[in-house]
Tab-separated table of C-alpha atoms and ligand atoms in Angstrom:
chain	number	residue	atom	x	y	z
A	188	UNK	CA	-205.391	-87.878	-29.323
A	189	UNK	CA	-203.794	-85.112	-30.876
A	190	UNK	CA	-202.701	-85.412	-34.169
A	191	UNK	CA	-198.692	-85.138	-33.574
A	192	UNK	CA	-196.245	-85.521	-36.031
A	193	UNK	CA	-194.233	-87.883	-35.527
A	194	UNK	CA	-194.910	-91.228	-31.999
A	195	UNK	CA	-192.034	-90.928	-30.999
A	196	UNK	CA	-188.746	-88.324	-32.198
A	197	UNK	CA	-185.360	-88.292	-31.016
A	198	UNK	CA	-182.555	-86.184	-30.793
A	199	UNK	CA	-179.212	-87.996	-31.101
A	200	UNK	CA	-178.347	-90.459	-33.267
A	201	UNK	CA	-175.740	-92.227	-30.888
A	202	UNK	CA	-176.207	-95.713	-29.221
A	203	UNK	CA	-179.127	-94.703	-26.820
A	204	UNK	CA	-181.251	-93.030	-29.624
A	205	UNK	CA	-180.418	-95.153	-32.467
A	206	UNK	CA	-181.560	-98.581	-30.723
A	207	UNK	CA	-184.770	-96.274	-29.351
A	208	UNK	CA	-185.595	-95.212	-32.688
A	209	UNK	CA	-184.735	-98.742	-34.170
A	210	UNK	CA	-186.771	-100.406	-31.433
A	211	UNK	CA	-189.772	-98.123	-31.598
A	212	UNK	CA	-190.451	-98.232	-35.330
A	213	UNK	CA	-190.273	-101.940	-34.822
A	214	UNK	CA	-192.993	-101.806	-32.661
A	215	UNK	CA	-195.143	-99.506	-35.161
A	216	UNK	CA	-194.360	-96.353	-34.277
A	217	UNK	CA	-193.760	-93.668	-36.623
A	218	UNK	CA	-189.919	-91.902	-34.767
A	219	UNK	CA	-188.110	-89.499	-36.609
A	220	UNK	CA	-184.716	-88.992	-34.984
A	221	UNK	CA	-182.802	-85.427	-35.491
A	222	UNK	CA	-178.964	-85.881	-35.502
A	223	UNK	CA	-176.874	-82.543	-36.141
A	224	UNK	CA	-173.404	-85.049	-36.552
A	225	UNK	CA	-172.897	-87.901	-37.333
A	226	UNK	CA	-175.297	-91.190	-36.923
A	227	UNK	CA	-173.690	-93.668	-34.479
A	228	UNK	CA	-172.700	-91.161	-31.781
A	229	UNK	CA	-170.162	-90.703	-29.537
A	230	UNK	CA	-169.650	-94.193	-29.432
A	231	UNK	CA	-168.696	-94.891	-33.390
A	232	UNK	CA	-167.776	-91.776	-34.366
A	233	UNK	CA	-164.941	-90.767	-32.095
A	234	UNK	CA	-164.714	-92.576	-28.823
A	235	UNK	CA	-165.184	-96.883	-28.504
A	236	UNK	CA	-165.195	-97.742	-31.388
A	237	UNK	CA	-162.246	-95.524	-33.056
A	238	UNK	CA	-159.779	-95.662	-30.049
A	239	UNK	CA	-159.915	-99.956	-29.694
A	240	UNK	CA	-159.215	-99.394	-33.054
A	241	UNK	CA	-156.189	-97.767	-32.362
A	242	UNK	CA	-155.473	-99.612	-29.299
A	243	UNK	CA	-155.570	-102.520	-31.750
A	244	UNK	CA	-152.281	-100.801	-33.620
A	245	UNK	CA	-150.545	-99.499	-31.051
A	246	UNK	CA	-149.854	-103.450	-29.835
A	247	UNK	CA	-147.860	-104.123	-32.269
A	248	UNK	CA	-145.484	-102.258	-31.283
A	249	UNK	CA	-144.698	-104.208	-28.338
A	250	UNK	CA	-146.005	-107.621	-30.172
A	251	UNK	CA	-142.997	-106.999	-32.569
A	252	UNK	CA	-140.673	-106.504	-30.201
A	253	UNK	CA	-141.698	-110.016	-28.849
A	254	UNK	CA	-142.666	-111.538	-32.509
A	255	UNK	CA	-138.551	-112.146	-32.313
A	256	UNK	CA	-138.465	-114.425	-29.391
A	257	UNK	CA	-140.809	-116.545	-31.016
A	258	UNK	CA	-138.552	-117.086	-33.848
A	259	UNK	CA	-139.858	-114.411	-36.189
A	260	UNK	CA	-137.417	-111.829	-38.748
A	261	UNK	CA	-138.604	-108.774	-37.161
A	262	UNK	CA	-135.758	-105.686	-38.762
A	263	UNK	CA	-134.661	-103.353	-35.829
A	264	UNK	CA	-136.811	-100.950	-36.983
A	265	UNK	CA	-139.902	-101.119	-37.830
A	266	UNK	CA	-141.600	-98.323	-39.758
A	267	UNK	CA	-145.216	-97.364	-38.298
A	268	UNK	CA	-147.329	-94.809	-40.352
A	269	UNK	CA	-149.959	-93.002	-38.403
A	270	UNK	CA	-151.283	-91.589	-41.061
A	271	UNK	CA	-152.351	-95.307	-42.196
A	272	UNK	CA	-153.006	-96.187	-39.511
A	273	UNK	CA	-155.730	-92.502	-38.731
A	274	UNK	CA	-156.946	-93.242	-42.478
A	275	UNK	CA	-157.764	-96.727	-42.155
A	276	UNK	CA	-159.643	-96.314	-39.230
A	277	UNK	CA	-160.938	-93.549	-40.070
A	278	UNK	CA	-162.414	-95.678	-43.684
A	279	UNK	CA	-163.804	-97.699	-40.664
A	280	UNK	CA	-165.943	-95.327	-38.653
A	281	UNK	CA	-167.119	-94.170	-42.175
A	282	UNK	CA	-168.429	-97.649	-43.133
A	283	UNK	CA	-170.573	-98.104	-39.044
A	284	UNK	CA	-171.617	-94.213	-40.352
A	285	UNK	CA	-173.484	-96.321	-43.206
A	286	UNK	CA	-174.796	-99.112	-41.566
A	287	UNK	CA	-175.918	-97.019	-38.840
A	288	UNK	CA	-177.990	-94.766	-40.939
A	289	UNK	CA	-178.856	-97.831	-43.608
A	290	UNK	CA	-180.354	-99.853	-40.229
A	291	UNK	CA	-182.338	-96.560	-39.207
A	292	UNK	CA	-183.472	-96.664	-42.943
A	293	UNK	CA	-184.487	-99.905	-43.407
A	294	UNK	CA	-187.349	-99.784	-40.080
A	295	UNK	CA	-188.474	-96.126	-41.335
A	296	UNK	CA	-186.995	-94.057	-38.914
A	297	UNK	CA	-186.585	-91.034	-40.990
A	298	UNK	CA	-183.033	-89.507	-39.783
A	299	UNK	CA	-183.009	-85.612	-39.531
A	300	UNK	CA	-179.385	-84.610	-40.263
A	301	UNK	CA	-180.131	-81.186	-38.075
A	302	UNK	CA	-179.421	-79.838	-34.388
A	303	UNK	CA	-182.703	-80.234	-32.939
A	304	UNK	CA	-184.471	-78.049	-29.313
A	305	UNK	CA	-187.077	-78.779	-27.380
A	306	UNK	CA	-189.957	-75.706	-28.207
A	307	UNK	CA	-192.677	-77.369	-25.715
A	308	UNK	CA	-193.587	-80.797	-23.917
A	309	UNK	CA	-194.601	-82.306	-27.468
A	310	UNK	CA	-192.796	-80.313	-30.204
A	311	UNK	CA	-189.084	-79.501	-31.363
A	312	UNK	CA	-187.890	-77.125	-33.620
A	313	UNK	CA	-185.039	-77.270	-36.160
A	314	UNK	CA	-181.653	-75.653	-37.015
A	315	UNK	CA	-183.361	-74.512	-40.717
A	316	UNK	CA	-186.739	-73.205	-37.935
A	317	UNK	CA	-189.258	-76.147	-39.166
A	318	UNK	CA	-191.424	-76.987	-36.159
A	319	UNK	CA	-192.408	-81.318	-35.115
A	320	UNK	CA	-193.951	-82.429	-33.293
A	321	UNK	CA	-194.204	-85.537	-31.388
A	322	UNK	CA	-196.378	-87.140	-28.312
A	323	UNK	CA	-193.137	-87.921	-27.096
A	324	UNK	CA	-189.655	-86.848	-27.081
A	325	UNK	CA	-186.448	-88.816	-26.039
A	326	UNK	CA	-182.900	-86.929	-25.392
A	327	UNK	CA	-180.285	-88.869	-26.354
A	328	UNK	CA	-177.435	-85.655	-27.158
A	329	UNK	CA	-174.695	-87.652	-25.068
A	330	UNK	CA	-171.451	-85.271	-23.813
A	331	UNK	CA	-168.723	-83.838	-24.211
A	332	UNK	CA	-165.731	-83.787	-22.945
A	333	UNK	CA	-164.679	-81.645	-19.932
A	334	UNK	CA	-161.960	-78.682	-20.884
A	335	UNK	CA	-160.445	-76.661	-17.303
A	336	UNK	CA	-161.004	-72.966	-18.470
A	337	UNK	CA	-157.488	-72.023	-17.475
A	338	UNK	CA	-155.857	-70.107	-19.559
A	339	UNK	CA	-154.187	-71.150	-22.534
A	340	UNK	CA	-156.921	-74.232	-22.836
A	341	UNK	CA	-157.518	-73.470	-26.558
A	342	UNK	CA	-154.125	-74.586	-27.279
A	343	UNK	CA	-155.678	-78.213	-25.810
A	344	UNK	CA	-157.028	-80.962	-27.557
A	345	UNK	CA	-159.467	-83.618	-26.625
A	346	UNK	CA	-160.138	-87.161	-27.410
A	347	UNK	CA	-162.600	-85.997	-29.956
A	348	UNK	CA	-159.479	-84.155	-31.968
A	349	UNK	CA	-157.412	-86.801	-31.485
A	350	UNK	CA	-158.351	-88.665	-33.905
A	351	UNK	CA	-157.807	-86.982	-36.832
A	352	UNK	CA	-153.829	-86.078	-35.617
A	353	UNK	CA	-151.974	-85.138	-38.548
A	354	UNK	CA	-148.451	-86.662	-37.039
A	355	UNK	CA	-148.470	-88.622	-33.649
A	356	UNK	CA	-146.271	-85.641	-31.610
A	357	UNK	CA	-143.008	-86.546	-29.809
A	358	UNK	CA	-144.659	-85.291	-26.530
A	359	UNK	CA	-147.898	-84.985	-25.128
A	360	UNK	CA	-149.088	-83.830	-21.544
A	361	UNK	CA	-152.326	-86.136	-21.526
A	362	UNK	CA	-154.615	-84.168	-17.985
A	363	UNK	CA	-156.565	-86.059	-16.434
A	364	UNK	CA	-155.960	-90.110	-15.353
A	365	UNK	CA	-159.334	-91.662	-16.322
A	366	UNK	CA	-160.483	-93.536	-18.579
A	367	UNK	CA	-159.656	-91.720	-21.481
A	368	UNK	CA	-156.111	-90.390	-20.338
A	369	UNK	CA	-154.680	-93.818	-19.970
A	370	UNK	CA	-155.524	-95.385	-23.264
A	371	UNK	CA	-154.687	-92.686	-24.959
A	372	UNK	CA	-150.771	-92.880	-22.936
A	373	UNK	CA	-150.613	-96.172	-23.527
A	374	UNK	CA	-151.891	-95.678	-27.251
A	375	UNK	CA	-148.917	-92.489	-27.680
A	376	UNK	CA	-146.398	-94.169	-25.870
A	377	UNK	CA	-146.964	-96.969	-28.061
A	378	UNK	CA	-146.786	-95.102	-31.721
A	379	UNK	CA	-143.715	-93.809	-30.357
A	380	UNK	CA	-144.422	-90.067	-27.857
A	381	UNK	CA	-142.986	-89.673	-24.392
A	382	UNK	CA	-146.243	-89.429	-22.421
A	383	UNK	CA	-146.023	-86.979	-18.960
A	384	UNK	CA	-150.524	-87.120	-17.366
A	385	UNK	CA	-150.916	-85.301	-14.449
A	386	UNK	CA	-153.677	-86.051	-11.555
A	387	UNK	CA	-155.304	-83.326	-9.928
A	388	UNK	CA	-155.236	-85.987	-7.534
A	389	UNK	CA	-152.710	-89.142	-6.697
A	390	UNK	CA	-155.253	-91.599	-7.461
A	391	UNK	CA	-155.621	-92.824	-11.662
A	392	UNK	CA	-159.245	-94.414	-12.543
A	393	UNK	CA	-161.200	-93.316	-9.392
A	394	UNK	CA	-163.445	-96.445	-8.536
A	395	UNK	CA	-161.795	-99.884	-9.805
A	396	UNK	CA	-159.875	-101.832	-7.678
A	397	UNK	CA	-156.757	-100.114	-5.425
A	398	UNK	CA	-154.536	-102.978	-6.116
A	399	UNK	CA	-155.433	-103.515	-10.299
A	400	UNK	CA	-154.896	-99.828	-10.271
A	401	UNK	CA	-151.698	-99.836	-9.000
A	402	UNK	CA	-151.179	-102.522	-11.330
A	403	UNK	CA	-151.230	-100.547	-14.369
A	404	UNK	CA	-149.740	-97.493	-12.130
A	405	UNK	CA	-146.224	-99.530	-11.870
A	406	UNK	CA	-146.275	-101.645	-15.545
A	407	UNK	CA	-147.021	-97.769	-16.739
A	408	UNK	CA	-144.094	-95.948	-14.733
A	409	UNK	CA	-142.192	-99.104	-16.095
A	410	UNK	CA	-143.155	-99.003	-19.738
A	411	UNK	CA	-141.590	-95.268	-19.440
A	412	UNK	CA	-144.986	-93.169	-18.749
A	413	UNK	CA	-144.614	-90.297	-16.271
A	414	UNK	CA	-146.883	-89.138	-14.161
A	415	UNK	CA	-147.605	-86.429	-11.919
A	416	UNK	CA	-149.778	-86.382	-9.274
A	417	UNK	CA	-151.733	-83.732	-6.881
A	418	UNK	CA	-150.888	-81.128	-10.070
A	419	UNK	CA	-153.544	-78.412	-10.682
A	420	UNK	CA	-153.686	-76.813	-13.773
A	421	UNK	CA	-153.074	-73.327	-14.119
A	422	UNK	CA	-152.465	-72.620	-17.881
A	423	UNK	CA	-151.200	-73.551	-21.252
A	424	UNK	CA	-148.474	-71.056	-23.142
A	425	UNK	CA	-147.700	-71.502	-26.545
A	426	UNK	CA	-144.799	-70.695	-28.560
A	427	UNK	CA	-144.056	-69.411	-31.629
A	428	UNK	CA	-142.142	-72.647	-32.721
A	429	UNK	CA	-145.959	-74.376	-32.013
A	430	UNK	CA	-144.363	-75.900	-28.536
A	431	UNK	CA	-146.876	-76.027	-25.016
A	432	UNK	CA	-146.206	-75.087	-21.846
A	433	UNK	CA	-148.104	-76.255	-19.199
A	434	UNK	CA	-147.593	-74.675	-15.939
A	435	UNK	CA	-149.103	-76.852	-13.228
A	436	UNK	CA	-149.156	-75.726	-9.361
A	437	UNK	CA	-146.416	-77.579	-7.269
A	438	UNK	CA	-145.211	-78.917	-10.139
A	439	UNK	CA	-142.110	-76.935	-12.624
A	440	UNK	CA	-143.840	-76.354	-15.846
A	441	UNK	CA	-144.032	-78.737	-18.494
A	442	UNK	CA	-142.984	-78.306	-22.290
A	443	UNK	CA	-144.618	-80.278	-24.518
A	444	UNK	CA	-146.013	-81.119	-28.453
A	445	UNK	CA	-149.759	-81.563	-27.476
A	446	UNK	CA	-152.002	-81.450	-24.764
A	447	UNK	CA	-154.451	-83.142	-24.363
A	448	UNK	CA	-157.589	-82.640	-21.917
A	449	UNK	CA	-159.288	-86.044	-20.367
A	450	UNK	CA	-161.118	-83.826	-17.133
A	451	UNK	CA	-164.206	-85.980	-17.145
A	452	UNK	CA	-167.811	-85.405	-19.668
A	453	UNK	CA	-170.455	-83.711	-19.136
A	454	UNK	CA	-174.014	-83.461	-20.236
A	455	UNK	CA	-175.323	-81.866	-24.029
A	456	UNK	CA	-178.150	-80.322	-22.507
A	457	UNK	CA	-176.585	-76.034	-22.701
A	458	UNK	CA	-179.224	-74.440	-25.393
A	459	UNK	CA	-181.341	-77.819	-26.023
A	460	UNK	CA	-184.297	-75.857	-24.886
A	461	UNK	CA	-185.098	-78.245	-21.666
A	462	UNK	CA	-186.870	-74.819	-19.631
A	463	UNK	CA	-189.955	-74.950	-22.590
A	464	UNK	CA	-190.863	-77.562	-21.517
A	465	UNK	CA	-190.143	-77.750	-17.521
A	466	UNK	CA	-187.686	-80.317	-17.969
A	467	UNK	CA	-185.372	-80.629	-14.615
A	468	UNK	CA	-181.363	-80.263	-14.590
A	469	UNK	CA	-179.189	-81.846	-11.596
A	470	UNK	CA	-175.857	-80.296	-10.563
A	471	UNK	CA	-173.930	-82.164	-13.416
A	472	UNK	CA	-176.415	-80.347	-16.173
A	473	UNK	CA	-177.836	-84.075	-16.375
A	474	UNK	CA	-181.650	-84.745	-17.757
A	475	UNK	CA	-182.751	-85.940	-13.992
A	476	UNK	CA	-184.816	-89.011	-15.116
A	477	UNK	CA	-187.219	-91.593	-12.731
A	478	UNK	CA	-186.373	-95.027	-13.059
A	479	UNK	CA	-188.267	-95.097	-16.358
A	480	UNK	CA	-186.259	-93.156	-18.087
A	481	UNK	CA	-188.599	-90.656	-18.232
A	482	UNK	CA	-188.241	-86.540	-17.242
A	483	UNK	CA	-189.629	-83.796	-14.757
A	484	UNK	CA	-191.900	-83.516	-17.745
A	485	UNK	CA	-194.163	-86.461	-19.063
A	486	UNK	CA	-193.973	-86.862	-22.901
A	487	UNK	CA	-190.236	-86.219	-22.432
A	488	UNK	CA	-187.794	-89.155	-22.022
A	489	UNK	CA	-183.597	-89.153	-21.571
A	490	UNK	CA	-181.366	-91.866	-21.859
A	491	UNK	CA	-177.574	-91.839	-21.617
A	492	UNK	CA	-174.644	-90.458	-21.232
A	493	UNK	CA	-176.953	-87.166	-20.737
A	494	UNK	CA	-178.654	-88.290	-17.843
A	495	UNK	CA	-175.496	-89.214	-16.533
A	496	UNK	CA	-175.831	-91.958	-14.700
A	497	UNK	CA	-173.699	-94.930	-16.015
A	498	UNK	CA	-171.504	-93.085	-19.055
A	499	UNK	CA	-170.856	-96.512	-20.980
A	500	UNK	CA	-172.309	-97.866	-24.266
A	501	UNK	CA	-174.092	-100.829	-23.459
A	502	UNK	CA	-175.401	-99.023	-20.561
A	503	UNK	CA	-176.846	-96.199	-23.326
A	504	UNK	CA	-178.272	-99.110	-25.401
A	505	UNK	CA	-180.049	-100.956	-22.865
A	506	UNK	CA	-181.831	-97.211	-21.170
A	507	UNK	CA	-182.861	-97.169	-25.274
A	508	UNK	CA	-183.934	-100.480	-25.582
A	509	UNK	CA	-186.338	-100.521	-22.275
A	510	UNK	CA	-187.548	-97.141	-22.389
A	511	UNK	CA	-188.866	-98.389	-26.923
A	512	UNK	CA	-190.149	-101.930	-25.285
A	513	UNK	CA	-192.301	-99.841	-22.162
A	514	UNK	CA	-193.798	-97.123	-24.400
A	515	UNK	CA	-194.178	-98.444	-27.257
A	516	UNK	CA	-193.903	-101.928	-27.131
A	517	UNK	CA	-195.928	-102.749	-24.081
A	518	UNK	CA	-193.141	-104.429	-22.300
A	519	UNK	CA	-192.628	-102.616	-18.904
A	520	UNK	CA	-188.793	-103.366	-18.520
A	521	UNK	CA	-186.464	-101.476	-16.527
A	522	UNK	CA	-182.257	-101.689	-16.428
A	523	UNK	CA	-180.795	-103.762	-13.754
A	524	UNK	CA	-177.873	-101.655	-12.774
A	525	UNK	CA	-176.226	-103.783	-11.083
A	526	UNK	CA	-173.099	-105.722	-11.621
A	527	UNK	CA	-172.342	-103.444	-15.012
A	528	UNK	CA	-169.088	-104.816	-16.436
A	529	UNK	CA	-166.013	-102.634	-17.235
A	530	UNK	CA	-163.209	-102.040	-18.631
A	531	UNK	CA	-159.957	-99.847	-19.592
A	532	UNK	CA	-157.514	-100.448	-22.604
A	533	UNK	CA	-154.612	-99.263	-20.946
A	534	UNK	CA	-150.897	-101.030	-21.779
A	535	UNK	CA	-152.135	-103.738	-20.773
A	536	UNK	CA	-155.629	-103.365	-19.901
A	537	UNK	CA	-158.321	-104.159	-17.219
A	538	UNK	CA	-161.817	-104.586	-16.601
A	539	UNK	CA	-163.524	-105.343	-13.379
A	540	UNK	CA	-167.096	-105.990	-11.969
A	541	UNK	CA	-168.831	-105.990	-8.647
A	542	UNK	CA	-167.855	-105.080	-5.521
A	543	UNK	CA	-163.740	-103.621	-5.617
A	544	UNK	CA	-162.142	-104.751	-1.755
A	545	UNK	CA	-162.467	-101.651	-0.405
A	546	UNK	CA	-166.004	-101.835	-0.998
A	547	UNK	CA	-166.984	-104.867	0.099
A	548	UNK	CA	-165.367	-103.810	2.678
A	549	UNK	CA	-167.257	-100.934	3.734
A	550	UNK	CA	-170.887	-103.065	2.485
A	551	UNK	CA	-170.301	-106.553	4.210
A	552	UNK	CA	-169.859	-108.152	7.574
A	553	UNK	CA	-166.724	-110.362	6.180
A	554	UNK	CA	-164.881	-110.527	2.795
A	555	UNK	CA	-162.486	-113.235	1.538
A	556	UNK	CA	-160.361	-112.479	-0.841
A	557	UNK	CA	-158.044	-113.669	-3.836
A	558	UNK	CA	-155.981	-113.169	-5.695
A	559	UNK	CA	-153.192	-114.305	-8.089
A	560	UNK	CA	-150.156	-112.204	-9.471
A	561	UNK	CA	-148.664	-114.328	-12.407
A	562	UNK	CA	-146.873	-113.542	-15.739
A	563	UNK	CA	-148.760	-115.003	-18.481
A	564	UNK	CA	-146.331	-118.140	-20.338
A	565	UNK	CA	-146.466	-115.251	-23.253
A	566	UNK	CA	-144.178	-112.608	-21.364
A	567	UNK	CA	-142.650	-115.645	-20.223
A	568	UNK	CA	-140.480	-116.344	-23.587
A	569	UNK	CA	-140.892	-112.198	-23.932
A	570	UNK	CA	-138.504	-112.068	-21.612
A	571	UNK	CA	-141.225	-109.695	-20.992
A	572	UNK	CA	-141.270	-108.913	-17.383
A	573	UNK	CA	-145.285	-107.602	-17.098
A	574	UNK	CA	-147.100	-109.792	-14.461
A	575	UNK	CA	-150.854	-109.707	-14.570
A	576	UNK	CA	-152.900	-109.232	-11.190
A	577	UNK	CA	-156.547	-111.322	-10.751
A	578	UNK	CA	-158.794	-110.733	-7.783
A	579	UNK	CA	-161.729	-112.173	-6.273
A	580	UNK	CA	-163.355	-110.747	-3.688
A	581	UNK	CA	-166.544	-112.731	-1.738
A	582	UNK	CA	-168.780	-112.313	1.013
A	583	UNK	CA	-166.546	-114.541	3.838
A	584	UNK	CA	-170.410	-115.756	5.073
A	585	UNK	CA	-171.823	-117.211	2.019
A	586	UNK	CA	-168.777	-117.322	-0.540
A	587	UNK	CA	-170.484	-115.547	-3.222
A	588	UNK	CA	-168.311	-113.912	-5.463
A	589	UNK	CA	-169.337	-110.025	-5.537
A	590	UNK	CA	-166.205	-108.474	-7.645
A	591	UNK	CA	-163.444	-109.736	-9.874
A	592	UNK	CA	-161.397	-107.407	-11.032
A	593	UNK	CA	-158.295	-108.136	-13.094
A	594	UNK	CA	-155.147	-107.038	-14.868
A	595	UNK	CA	-153.253	-108.450	-18.032
A	596	UNK	CA	-153.647	-109.509	-21.538
A	597	UNK	CA	-157.052	-109.668	-23.389
A	598	UNK	CA	-158.421	-109.190	-19.275
A	599	UNK	CA	-161.358	-107.524	-20.607
A	600	UNK	CA	-163.023	-110.339	-22.747
A	601	UNK	CA	-161.882	-113.389	-19.641
A	602	UNK	CA	-164.261	-110.747	-17.721
A	603	UNK	CA	-167.113	-110.626	-19.519
A	604	UNK	CA	-167.500	-114.306	-19.742
A	605	UNK	CA	-166.413	-114.599	-15.728
A	606	UNK	CA	-169.214	-111.017	-15.621
A	607	UNK	CA	-171.672	-113.654	-15.866
A	608	UNK	CA	-171.339	-115.769	-13.016
A	609	UNK	CA	-170.642	-112.782	-10.704
A	610	UNK	CA	-174.634	-111.311	-11.997
A	611	UNK	CA	-175.395	-114.587	-11.409
A	612	UNK	CA	-174.360	-114.641	-7.773
A	613	UNK	CA	-171.958	-118.236	-7.891
A	614	UNK	CA	-169.765	-118.529	-5.404
A	615	UNK	CA	-166.538	-119.446	-5.056
A	616	UNK	CA	-166.752	-123.326	-4.778
A	617	UNK	CA	-168.942	-123.091	-7.708
A	618	UNK	CA	-165.901	-120.849	-9.599
A	619	UNK	CA	-163.915	-124.347	-8.525
A	620	UNK	CA	-165.727	-127.165	-9.535
A	621	UNK	CA	-165.219	-126.063	-13.105
A	622	UNK	CA	-162.136	-127.709	-14.675
A	623	UNK	CA	-159.976	-125.438	-15.957
A	624	UNK	CA	-158.969	-124.666	-19.181
A	625	UNK	CA	-155.213	-125.549	-19.547
A	626	UNK	CA	-152.588	-123.819	-20.412
A	627	UNK	CA	-154.653	-120.223	-20.652
A	628	UNK	CA	-154.577	-117.322	-18.177
A	629	UNK	CA	-158.618	-117.634	-17.422
A	630	UNK	CA	-157.923	-120.555	-15.589
A	631	UNK	CA	-156.124	-118.566	-13.354
A	632	UNK	CA	-159.592	-117.357	-12.320
A	633	UNK	CA	-161.327	-120.992	-10.850
A	634	UNK	CA	-157.498	-121.577	-9.609
A	635	UNK	CA	-157.368	-118.922	-6.793
A	636	UNK	CA	-156.109	-119.371	-3.318
B	125	LIG	P1	-163.265	-90.087	-15.919
B	125	LIG	O1	-164.040	-89.559	-15.078
B	125	LIG	O2	-163.161	-91.549	-16.211
B	125	LIG	O3	-161.718	-89.146	-15.205
B	125	LIG	C1	-161.629	-88.309	-15.407
B	125	LIG	C2	-160.268	-88.045	-14.793
B	125	LIG	O4	-160.085	-86.163	-15.239
B	125	LIG	C3	-160.014	-88.137	-13.840
B	125	LIG	O5	-158.545	-88.290	-12.992
B	125	LIG	C4	-160.176	-86.260	-13.052
B	125	LIG	O6	-159.992	-87.209	-11.027
B	125	LIG	C5	-160.282	-85.944	-13.742
B	125	LIG	N1	-160.825	-84.964	-13.365
B	125	LIG	C6	-162.283	-84.244	-13.314
B	125	LIG	N2	-162.575	-83.010	-13.179
B	125	LIG	C7	-161.186	-82.847	-12.950
B	125	LIG	C8	-161.147	-80.793	-13.518
B	125	LIG	N3	-162.748	-80.310	-12.785
B	125	LIG	N4	-160.091	-80.443	-12.973
B	125	LIG	C9	-159.084	-81.332	-13.341
B	125	LIG	N5	-159.141	-82.898	-13.032
B	125	LIG	C10	-159.707	-83.523	-13.405
B	125	LIG	O7	-163.715	-89.377	-16.893
B	125	LIG	P2	-162.873	-89.325	-18.668
B	125	LIG	O8	-162.694	-88.115	-19.311
B	125	LIG	O9	-161.542	-89.961	-18.647
B	125	LIG	O10	-163.934	-90.349	-19.293
B	125	LIG	C11	-164.739	-89.957	-19.969
B	125	LIG	C12	-166.253	-90.989	-19.101
B	125	LIG	O11	-166.572	-91.706	-20.439
B	125	LIG	C13	-165.864	-91.706	-18.697
B	125	LIG	O12	-166.084	-91.930	-16.861
B	125	LIG	C14	-166.545	-92.824	-18.909
B	125	LIG	O13	-167.745	-93.685	-18.302
B	125	LIG	C15	-166.318	-93.331	-19.994
B	125	LIG	N6	-165.354	-93.689	-21.444
B	125	LIG	C16	-165.530	-95.264	-21.462
B	125	LIG	C17	-164.099	-95.775	-21.693
B	125	LIG	C18	-164.012	-97.997	-21.656
B	125	LIG	O14	-165.516	-98.361	-21.443
B	125	LIG	N7	-163.468	-98.700	-22.328
B	125	LIG	C19	-163.596	-95.085	-21.931
B	125	LIG	C20	-163.751	-94.219	-22.612
B	125	LIG	C21	-163.965	-93.335	-21.712
B	125	LIG	P3	-160.440	-87.426	-9.937
B	125	LIG	O15	-160.985	-88.887	-10.809
B	125	LIG	O16	-158.372	-87.556	-9.277
B	125	LIG	O17	-161.089	-86.693	-9.122
């Protein structure tokens, strides 16, 4: 066995890299992790966590209005301080960054706060020029926002910068209609901005069930969010007063105060030296890996968004855990990618697991679909004309629930529990045998007709 500096060198201390480092160290490996920015990665530092906190903050806009119907004396003009929320969220990010760092240190993982690149199958080079060797290298460097190369694109921001804004702009244009676009459309709208969401096609949230997406579109339009479809980005002009005029193919130009790109995320493989070790990339620039997270170089593995399999934090964590257990724990483990639940923290949120109705119809012989389209009790008393929609997709022959999709208050919280039943392969009858928990929104799941 050659005498390496480490058993494992991890590049990237995000969700996948942190989990892999900690678990490999717990299995007895000598581990170092290089991180060029902050321990925690996209999810903790500039993604899921601060976004969810902004979603909570944004929701008070409606809650405060609704509170009056529940007897609370709320002044007509409630003041909102963006800087208070922003700074509190950034403090929480700092706390988590410290907690993640402490966890790694308490597991005796050496944290190297520098960029590292691959310089051979068992060697990395740090930004200061130091070379380190390792028996195995794990690439967990994540992805970055894709920004169109149109003229003036530098005047736009991405979600990375959204957490640090000085103020909430009056008019915001968001390019894209996926997760980030719809989540930030809700956030900016609730904070009082006029939001225009534009997309190159006429589809929002491709991949989600059609009825659920349509409901989000209807509710968002009713709230006052504007949508422009089949609108390709042509460029941005910045005027002396700071306003941004966005030129769109097939639409009149739009003038706003902020442009945010939310047009997908690309793997962070550029300049990583992967070619020096024969690590192959796919056409999207993602590291090609097998079911065991192993790249085309046997000593180099990759997990998380850099592999562009499923760009979700809990999946990266599972991949990191499976890698560490398999390679250092003597427990060969593979991630099961079936029935991964996901959610969009829009206003209202939506969530889904398993096949959409159209996927089921294309895959299965016969399909039965059950829906519940209802106005949540709280919305009724609040005079809020916003309806929730739950959809259950079943195999028509066996009655097995193959998909569950919902939009409405707390949909992600409800779906996480229901996803266990879908993953376990339960049938509609088995759902129905469970007594309803009344009064709740979740009870609709066992009362579907
Ligand atoms: P998404 O893939 O969700 O959406 C991208 C959007 O941009 C789509 O509307 C797509 O249009 C459009 N688009 C893609 N490429 C281009 C292009 N070249 N020019 C113009 N428009 C384009 O990406 P996001 O950026 O919203 O999020 C990135 C990933 O991060 C998500 O896929 C998700 O995995 C993860 N994420 C998860 C969250 C969660 O779990 N709640 C929250 C935020 C992010 P069309 O579909 O019409 O082709």
